[in-house]
Amino acid sequence: MLLSRYERMIARRYLLPGRGEAFIFLVASISLVAVMLGVAALVVVMSVMNGFRAELFDKIVGLNGHAVVQGYDGQLRDWRQVLAEAKATKGVTSAIPLIEQPLISTYKGRTEPVLVRGMRVSDIRTNETIKDNVVVGDLSSLTPGSNNVAIGSRLAEALGASVGSEIQLFNIQGHATPFGTVPRVIPYRVSAIFEVGVYDYDKAFVIMPMEDAQNLLLMGDSVGMVEVNTVNPDKVDSIIAPLAAKVGNVAQVATWKSMNAQLFDALKVDRLVTFVVLSIIILVAVFNILSSLIMLVRAKTRDIAILRTMGAPRSSLLKIFMTVGTTIGALGIGAGLILGFIFIYFREGVVSFIGLVTGQQIWDPSMRYLTELPAKTDPVEVLGIVVMALIFSVLATLYPAYKAASTDPVQVLRYE
């Protein structure tokens, strides 16, 4: 929509407050602020929800893989054959044998449930989710037979343990005796403490060499599962289908989608509902633009009539008032983007400040899974928010602009 020189001059004049037009200017300013807050809220909330999903996905997949091949009775005795089949499957990038078993840990009278994970030493040291998040200690001391383990930071806090502490792990499935089954109680030295950022993992995981886990759980040469990673986690079902057919007689295959279906489905629904609700804020804001333009048209009726008698076509008046409303919306959108990005950058400080003022913990890791508030801004999504807000702003200008363009100068100036 190109404007001539005089149309731009008039539009610029109507954007600034005139004598006796302070109230109209106030309403227009409120409209701008409302659009700004609506756009900022959408950008911030959608970025946080994207970041939450991406961070949660990275942590879960980083520790559990895209899929797992698990024995029907909880053990894979011929796991080397399954491992070879997995590695030979097209689209599979890695396959790792694992042992996972919930047990009980104690330290100085404190008892906590744990999830013991046995891994090959090479896999422990190359797992980015673990090795990049070691808070204190060293993973190099985790060797078979050393009885050294790495534990999550939240578990360390709950037990009161630190590097060098000796915790005990209980396996109730111990040795049978004439007096019944005697649980196995084996001490382990904490050689490293890690914090992957997922509360449930940091609160439960005890990582040890696979040989030590087999000894603790009396599994012999068996493992619990084989973790599989693929080239595309979104297409894991089709990639893993040939493997599932080959190992179906000894094991079952579960993907990250099936294992975390409820969680990610809930996030998807929350994301959609949040977008719709916050979009209504922008819709309400553009109604303010509509009302301010209607008042402006009423205040400028005489000016409009004079312009019409001077030869201004209806299309010029239509473009002038559409430009005024769209400019208010565009300024609000620009200010909203700036405010939103500032909020995202300083989000941890904002959360801490709100918690300090209210006296409540706004981001509780035990409820939110992650220890920190994440954010991941999607440029395509931001562009969609901008386009949506701009379309709403343009639509809000149509009725006032039409009323201005349809003004009859004869009726207005008859009694002047």
Coordinates of C-alpha atoms in Angstrom, one line a residue:
M1 CA 0.0 0.0 0.0
L2 CA 2.0 3.0 -1.3
L3 CA 1.1 6.4 0.0
S4 CA 1.6 9.7 -1.8
R5 CA 3.5 12.6 -0.1
Y6 CA 0.4 14.4 1.2
E7 CA -1.1 11.1 2.4
R8 CA 2.0 10.3 4.4
M9 CA 2.0 13.9 5.9
I10 CA -1.6 13.6 7.0
A11 CA -1.1 10.1 8.4
R12 CA 1.9 11.3 10.4
R13 CA -0.1 14.3 11.6
Y14 CA -2.9 12.0 12.9
L15 CA -0.5 9.8 14.7
L16 CA 0.6 12.7 16.9
P17 CA -1.7 14.3 19.5
G18 CA -3.4 17.5 18.6
R19 CA -5.1 20.1 20.7
G20 CA -8.1 18.5 22.5
E21 CA -7.1 15.0 21.4
A22 CA -5.2 13.9 24.5
F23 CA -7.8 11.2 25.2
I24 CA -7.6 9.8 21.7
F25 CA -3.8 9.7 22.0
L26 CA -4.1 8.0 25.4
V27 CA -6.3 5.3 23.9
A28 CA -3.9 4.8 21.0
S29 CA -1.0 4.5 23.4
I30 CA -2.8 1.9 25.5
S31 CA -3.5 0.0 22.2
L32 CA 0.2 0.1 21.4
V33 CA 1.2 -1.1 24.9
A34 CA -1.5 -3.9 24.8
V35 CA -0.2 -5.2 21.5
M36 CA 3.4 -5.0 22.9
L37 CA 2.5 -7.0 26.0
G38 CA 0.5 -9.6 23.9
V39 CA 3.4 -10.2 21.5
A40 CA 5.9 -10.3 24.3
A41 CA 3.9 -12.8 26.2
L42 CA 3.5 -15.0 23.1
V43 CA 7.2 -14.9 22.3
V44 CA 8.3 -15.6 25.8
V45 CA 5.8 -18.4 26.6
M46 CA 6.2 -20.2 23.3
S47 CA 10.0 -19.9 23.6
V48 CA 9.9 -21.3 27.1
M49 CA 7.6 -24.2 26.1
N50 CA 9.8 -25.0 23.0
G51 CA 12.9 -24.9 25.3
F52 CA 11.2 -27.1 27.9
R53 CA 10.3 -29.7 25.3
A54 CA 13.7 -29.6 23.5
E55 CA 15.7 -29.7 26.8
L56 CA 13.5 -32.5 28.2
F57 CA 13.9 -34.4 24.9
D58 CA 17.6 -34.0 24.8
K59 CA 18.1 -35.2 28.4
I60 CA 15.7 -38.1 28.1
V61 CA 17.1 -39.3 24.8
G62 CA 20.6 -38.6 25.9
L63 CA 20.2 -41.1 28.7
N64 CA 17.6 -43.5 27.3
G65 CA 18.3 -43.4 23.6
H66 CA 15.7 -43.3 20.8
A67 CA 14.6 -46.9 21.5
V68 CA 15.4 -49.8 23.8
V69 CA 15.4 -53.5 23.1
Q70 CA 14.4 -55.2 26.4
G71 CA 14.1 -58.9 27.2
Y72 CA 10.6 -60.2 28.1
D73 CA 11.8 -61.3 31.6
G74 CA 13.9 -58.2 32.1
Q75 CA 17.1 -59.9 30.9
L76 CA 18.8 -60.3 27.6
R77 CA 21.0 -63.3 27.8
D78 CA 22.0 -63.4 24.1
W79 CA 22.5 -59.6 24.1
R80 CA 25.6 -59.7 21.9
Q81 CA 23.5 -61.1 19.0
V82 CA 20.8 -58.5 19.6
L83 CA 23.6 -55.8 19.7
A84 CA 24.9 -57.0 16.4
E85 CA 21.4 -57.0 14.8
A86 CA 20.8 -53.5 16.1
K87 CA 24.1 -52.1 14.7
A88 CA 23.4 -53.8 11.4
T89 CA 20.0 -52.1 11.1
K90 CA 19.8 -49.3 8.5
G91 CA 19.4 -45.9 10.2
V92 CA 20.8 -47.0 13.5
T93 CA 23.8 -44.9 14.6
S94 CA 24.7 -46.7 17.9
A95 CA 23.6 -49.6 20.1
I96 CA 24.7 -49.8 23.8
P97 CA 24.0 -52.6 26.3
L98 CA 22.5 -51.4 29.6
I99 CA 21.4 -52.7 33.0
E100 CA 18.8 -50.8 34.9
Q101 CA 17.3 -51.8 38.2
P102 CA 15.5 -49.9 41.0
L103 CA 17.2 -50.6 44.4
I104 CA 17.6 -49.0 47.8
S105 CA 20.6 -46.9 48.9
T106 CA 21.7 -45.9 52.4
Y107 CA 24.3 -43.6 53.9
K108 CA 24.7 -42.7 57.6
G109 CA 21.1 -43.7 58.4
R110 CA 19.5 -42.0 55.4
T111 CA 17.7 -44.2 52.9
E112 CA 16.7 -43.3 49.3
P113 CA 15.3 -45.2 46.4
V114 CA 17.7 -45.3 43.4
L115 CA 17.9 -46.5 39.9
V116 CA 21.1 -48.4 39.3
R117 CA 22.4 -48.2 35.8
G118 CA 25.2 -50.4 34.6
M119 CA 27.1 -49.4 31.4
R120 CA 30.3 -50.3 29.7
V121 CA 33.1 -48.1 30.9
S122 CA 33.7 -46.8 27.3
D123 CA 30.0 -45.9 27.0
I124 CA 30.0 -44.0 30.3
R125 CA 33.0 -41.9 29.4
T126 CA 31.6 -41.1 25.9
N127 CA 28.0 -40.3 26.9
E128 CA 27.8 -36.5 26.5
T129 CA 24.8 -36.2 28.8
I130 CA 26.9 -37.7 31.7
K131 CA 30.5 -36.6 31.0
D132 CA 29.6 -33.0 30.2
N133 CA 27.6 -32.6 33.4
V134 CA 30.0 -33.9 36.1
V135 CA 29.8 -31.4 39.0
V136 CA 32.6 -32.9 41.1
G137 CA 34.8 -35.9 40.8
D138 CA 36.1 -37.9 37.9
L139 CA 34.6 -40.6 35.7
S140 CA 38.0 -42.2 34.9
S141 CA 37.9 -43.9 38.3
L142 CA 34.9 -46.0 37.3
T143 CA 36.5 -49.3 36.4
P144 CA 35.2 -52.9 36.7
G145 CA 35.8 -54.3 40.2
S146 CA 36.7 -50.9 41.7
N147 CA 33.3 -50.5 43.4
N148 CA 33.3 -46.9 42.4
V149 CA 30.0 -45.2 41.2
A150 CA 28.7 -41.9 40.0
I151 CA 25.5 -40.5 41.5
G152 CA 23.1 -37.6 40.7
S153 CA 23.5 -34.3 42.5
R154 CA 20.0 -34.5 44.0
L155 CA 20.6 -38.0 45.3
A156 CA 23.9 -36.8 46.9
E157 CA 22.0 -34.0 48.6
A158 CA 19.3 -36.3 49.9
L159 CA 21.8 -38.8 51.3
G160 CA 24.3 -36.1 52.5
A161 CA 27.0 -37.9 50.5
S162 CA 30.0 -36.4 48.6
V163 CA 32.9 -37.6 46.6
G164 CA 34.7 -40.2 48.7
S165 CA 31.6 -41.2 50.7
E166 CA 30.8 -44.9 50.9
I167 CA 27.1 -45.6 50.2
Q168 CA 25.5 -49.0 50.4
L169 CA 23.2 -50.6 47.8
F170 CA 20.6 -53.2 48.8
N171 CA 19.5 -56.0 46.4
I172 CA 16.7 -57.9 48.1
Q173 CA 17.1 -60.8 45.6
G174 CA 20.1 -62.1 47.3
H175 CA 21.4 -65.6 48.1
A176 CA 19.1 -68.3 49.4
T177 CA 19.9 -69.8 52.8
P178 CA 18.2 -72.3 55.1
F179 CA 16.8 -69.3 56.9
G180 CA 15.5 -67.6 53.8
T181 CA 16.8 -65.2 51.2
V182 CA 19.6 -62.9 52.5
P183 CA 19.7 -59.5 50.7
R184 CA 22.9 -58.5 49.1
V185 CA 24.4 -55.3 50.7
I186 CA 27.4 -54.0 48.9
P187 CA 29.3 -50.8 49.7
Y188 CA 30.3 -48.5 46.9
R189 CA 32.5 -45.4 46.9
V190 CA 31.2 -42.2 45.3
S191 CA 33.8 -41.1 42.8
A192 CA 31.8 -38.6 40.8
I193 CA 28.6 -36.5 41.1
F194 CA 26.7 -35.3 38.0
E195 CA 23.8 -33.0 37.3
V196 CA 22.1 -33.6 34.0
G197 CA 19.4 -31.1 34.7
V198 CA 16.4 -33.5 34.9
Y199 CA 15.2 -33.7 38.5
D200 CA 14.1 -37.3 38.4
Y201 CA 17.4 -38.5 37.0
D202 CA 19.6 -36.4 39.3
K203 CA 17.5 -37.7 42.3
A204 CA 17.8 -41.4 41.4
F205 CA 20.6 -42.4 39.1
V206 CA 23.6 -44.5 40.3
I207 CA 25.9 -45.3 37.4
M208 CA 28.5 -48.0 37.6
P209 CA 30.4 -50.3 35.3
M210 CA 28.3 -53.1 33.7
E211 CA 30.4 -55.8 35.3
D212 CA 29.8 -54.4 38.8
A213 CA 26.0 -54.1 38.1
Q214 CA 25.9 -57.8 36.9
N215 CA 27.6 -58.8 40.1
L216 CA 25.3 -56.7 42.3
L217 CA 22.2 -58.0 40.6
L218 CA 23.4 -61.6 40.2
M219 CA 22.8 -61.5 36.4
G220 CA 25.8 -63.4 35.2
D221 CA 26.6 -62.3 31.7
S222 CA 23.1 -61.0 31.0
V223 CA 22.1 -57.4 30.5
G224 CA 18.7 -55.7 30.9
M225 CA 18.4 -54.0 27.5
V226 CA 20.1 -52.6 24.5
E227 CA 19.8 -48.8 23.9
V228 CA 19.5 -47.8 20.3
N229 CA 20.0 -44.4 18.7
T230 CA 18.9 -43.5 15.1
V231 CA 19.6 -40.9 12.5
N232 CA 16.2 -39.3 13.0
P233 CA 14.3 -39.6 16.3
D234 CA 11.1 -38.5 14.7
K235 CA 11.2 -41.5 12.3
V236 CA 12.4 -44.0 14.9
D237 CA 9.3 -46.2 14.5
S238 CA 10.0 -46.9 10.8
I239 CA 13.7 -47.2 11.3
I240 CA 13.4 -49.7 14.2
A241 CA 10.7 -51.8 12.6
P242 CA 13.0 -54.3 10.9
L243 CA 14.9 -54.8 14.2
A244 CA 11.7 -55.4 16.1
A245 CA 10.8 -58.1 13.6
K246 CA 14.1 -59.9 14.0
V247 CA 14.3 -59.9 17.8
G248 CA 10.6 -60.3 18.5
N249 CA 11.0 -63.9 19.8
V250 CA 13.4 -62.9 22.6
A251 CA 12.7 -59.2 23.3
Q252 CA 10.4 -56.3 22.8
V253 CA 11.2 -52.9 21.3
A254 CA 10.0 -49.6 22.9
T255 CA 10.7 -46.1 21.4
W256 CA 11.0 -42.8 23.1
K257 CA 7.5 -41.9 21.8
S258 CA 5.9 -44.9 23.5
M259 CA 7.9 -44.6 26.7
N260 CA 7.1 -40.9 27.1
A261 CA 3.9 -40.6 25.2
Q262 CA 1.8 -39.1 27.9
L263 CA 4.4 -36.5 28.8
F264 CA 5.0 -35.2 25.3
D265 CA 1.3 -35.4 24.3
A266 CA 0.5 -33.2 27.4
L267 CA 3.2 -30.7 26.3
K268 CA 1.8 -30.6 22.8
V269 CA -1.7 -29.9 24.1
D270 CA -0.4 -27.3 26.6
R271 CA 1.5 -25.6 23.9
L272 CA -1.6 -25.3 21.6
V273 CA -3.9 -24.1 24.3
T274 CA -1.4 -21.5 25.5
F275 CA -0.9 -20.2 22.0
V276 CA -4.7 -19.8 21.5
V277 CA -5.2 -18.1 24.9
L278 CA -2.4 -15.7 24.4
S279 CA -3.5 -14.9 20.9
I280 CA -6.8 -13.7 22.4
I281 CA -4.7 -11.0 24.3
I282 CA -3.5 -9.6 21.0
L283 CA -7.0 -9.8 19.6
V284 CA -8.3 -7.7 22.5
A285 CA -5.4 -5.3 22.0
V286 CA -6.4 -4.7 18.4
F287 CA -9.9 -3.9 19.5
N288 CA -8.3 -0.9 21.3
I289 CA -6.8 0.1 18.0
L290 CA -10.3 -0.1 16.5
S291 CA -11.8 2.0 19.2
S292 CA -9.1 4.7 19.0
L293 CA -9.4 4.9 15.2
I294 CA -13.2 5.3 15.5
M295 CA -12.7 8.2 17.9
L296 CA -10.1 9.7 15.6
V297 CA -12.5 9.5 12.6
R298 CA -15.2 11.2 14.7
A299 CA -12.8 13.9 15.8
K300 CA -11.5 14.5 12.3
T301 CA -14.8 14.5 10.5
R302 CA -14.6 18.2 9.5
D303 CA -11.0 17.7 8.3
I304 CA -12.1 14.7 6.3
A305 CA -14.9 16.7 4.7
I306 CA -12.5 19.5 3.7
L307 CA -10.1 17.0 2.2
R308 CA -12.9 15.5 0.2
T309 CA -14.0 19.0 -1.1
M310 CA -10.4 19.7 -2.1
G311 CA -10.4 16.6 -4.3
A312 CA -9.0 13.9 -2.1
P313 CA -10.4 10.5 -3.4
R314 CA -12.0 8.0 -1.0
S315 CA -9.0 5.6 -1.5
S316 CA -6.7 8.2 -0.1
L317 CA -8.7 8.5 3.1
L318 CA -8.9 4.7 3.3
K319 CA -5.1 4.4 3.0
I320 CA -4.5 7.2 5.6
F321 CA -6.5 5.7 8.4
M322 CA -5.3 2.1 7.6
T323 CA -1.8 3.4 7.8
V324 CA -2.4 5.1 11.2
G325 CA -3.9 1.9 12.7
T326 CA -1.3 -0.4 11.1
T327 CA 1.5 1.8 12.4
I328 CA 0.3 1.6 15.9
G329 CA 0.1 -2.2 15.6
A330 CA 3.6 -2.4 14.0
L331 CA 5.1 -0.2 16.7
G332 CA 3.5 -2.4 19.4
I333 CA 4.8 -5.6 17.6
G334 CA 8.3 -4.2 17.4
A335 CA 8.3 -3.1 21.1
G336 CA 6.8 -6.5 22.1
L337 CA 9.6 -8.4 20.3
I338 CA 12.3 -6.3 22.1
L339 CA 10.6 -6.8 25.5
G340 CA 10.1 -10.5 24.8
F341 CA 13.8 -11.1 23.9
I342 CA 15.0 -9.1 26.9
F343 CA 12.7 -11.2 29.2
I344 CA 14.1 -14.4 27.6
Y345 CA 17.7 -13.3 28.1
F346 CA 17.2 -12.4 31.7
R347 CA 14.6 -15.1 32.5
E348 CA 16.5 -16.7 35.4
G349 CA 16.9 -13.3 37.1
V350 CA 13.2 -12.5 36.5
V351 CA 12.2 -15.9 38.1
S352 CA 14.5 -15.3 41.0
F353 CA 13.1 -11.8 41.5
I354 CA 9.5 -13.0 41.4
G355 CA 10.3 -15.7 43.9
L356 CA 12.0 -13.1 46.2
V357 CA 9.1 -10.8 46.0
T358 CA 6.4 -13.4 46.5
G359 CA 8.4 -15.6 48.9
Q360 CA 7.6 -18.7 46.9
Q361 CA 9.6 -21.0 44.7
I362 CA 8.3 -20.2 41.2
W363 CA 10.4 -22.9 39.4
D364 CA 10.3 -26.1 41.5
P365 CA 12.6 -28.8 39.9
S366 CA 10.7 -31.6 41.6
M367 CA 7.5 -30.5 39.7
R368 CA 9.0 -29.1 36.5
Y369 CA 11.5 -32.0 35.8
L370 CA 14.2 -29.6 34.8
T371 CA 16.4 -27.7 37.2
E372 CA 16.5 -24.4 35.2
L373 CA 13.9 -22.5 33.2
P374 CA 14.8 -23.3 29.5
A375 CA 14.1 -21.2 26.4
K376 CA 14.4 -21.9 22.7
T377 CA 13.2 -19.3 20.3
D378 CA 11.9 -20.6 16.9
P379 CA 12.4 -17.9 14.2
V380 CA 9.6 -19.4 12.1
E381 CA 7.2 -19.3 15.1
V382 CA 8.2 -15.7 15.9
L383 CA 7.6 -14.7 12.3
G384 CA 4.1 -16.4 12.6
I385 CA 3.3 -14.3 15.7
V386 CA 4.4 -11.1 14.0
V387 CA 2.3 -11.9 10.9
M388 CA -0.7 -12.8 13.0
A389 CA -0.5 -9.6 15.1
L390 CA 0.0 -7.5 11.9
I391 CA -3.0 -9.1 10.2
F392 CA -5.2 -8.5 13.3
S393 CA -4.0 -4.8 13.3
V394 CA -4.8 -4.3 9.6
L395 CA -8.3 -5.9 10.0
A396 CA -9.0 -3.6 12.9
T397 CA -8.4 -0.6 10.7
L398 CA -10.9 -1.6 7.9
Y399 CA -14.1 -0.4 9.5
P400 CA -12.8 3.1 10.7
A401 CA -11.1 3.6 7.4
Y402 CA -14.2 2.7 5.5
K403 CA -16.3 5.1 7.6
A404 CA -13.8 7.9 7.0
A405 CA -13.8 7.2 3.2
S406 CA -17.6 7.2 3.1
T407 CA -18.0 10.6 4.8
D408 CA -20.3 12.9 2.9
P409 CA -18.7 16.4 2.8
V410 CA -22.0 18.0 2.0
Q411 CA -23.7 16.7 5.1
V412 CA -20.7 17.6 7.3
L413 CA -20.2 21.2 6.0
R414 CA -23.9 22.1 5.5
Y415 CA -24.0 23.9 8.9
E416 CA -20.4 25.1 9.0

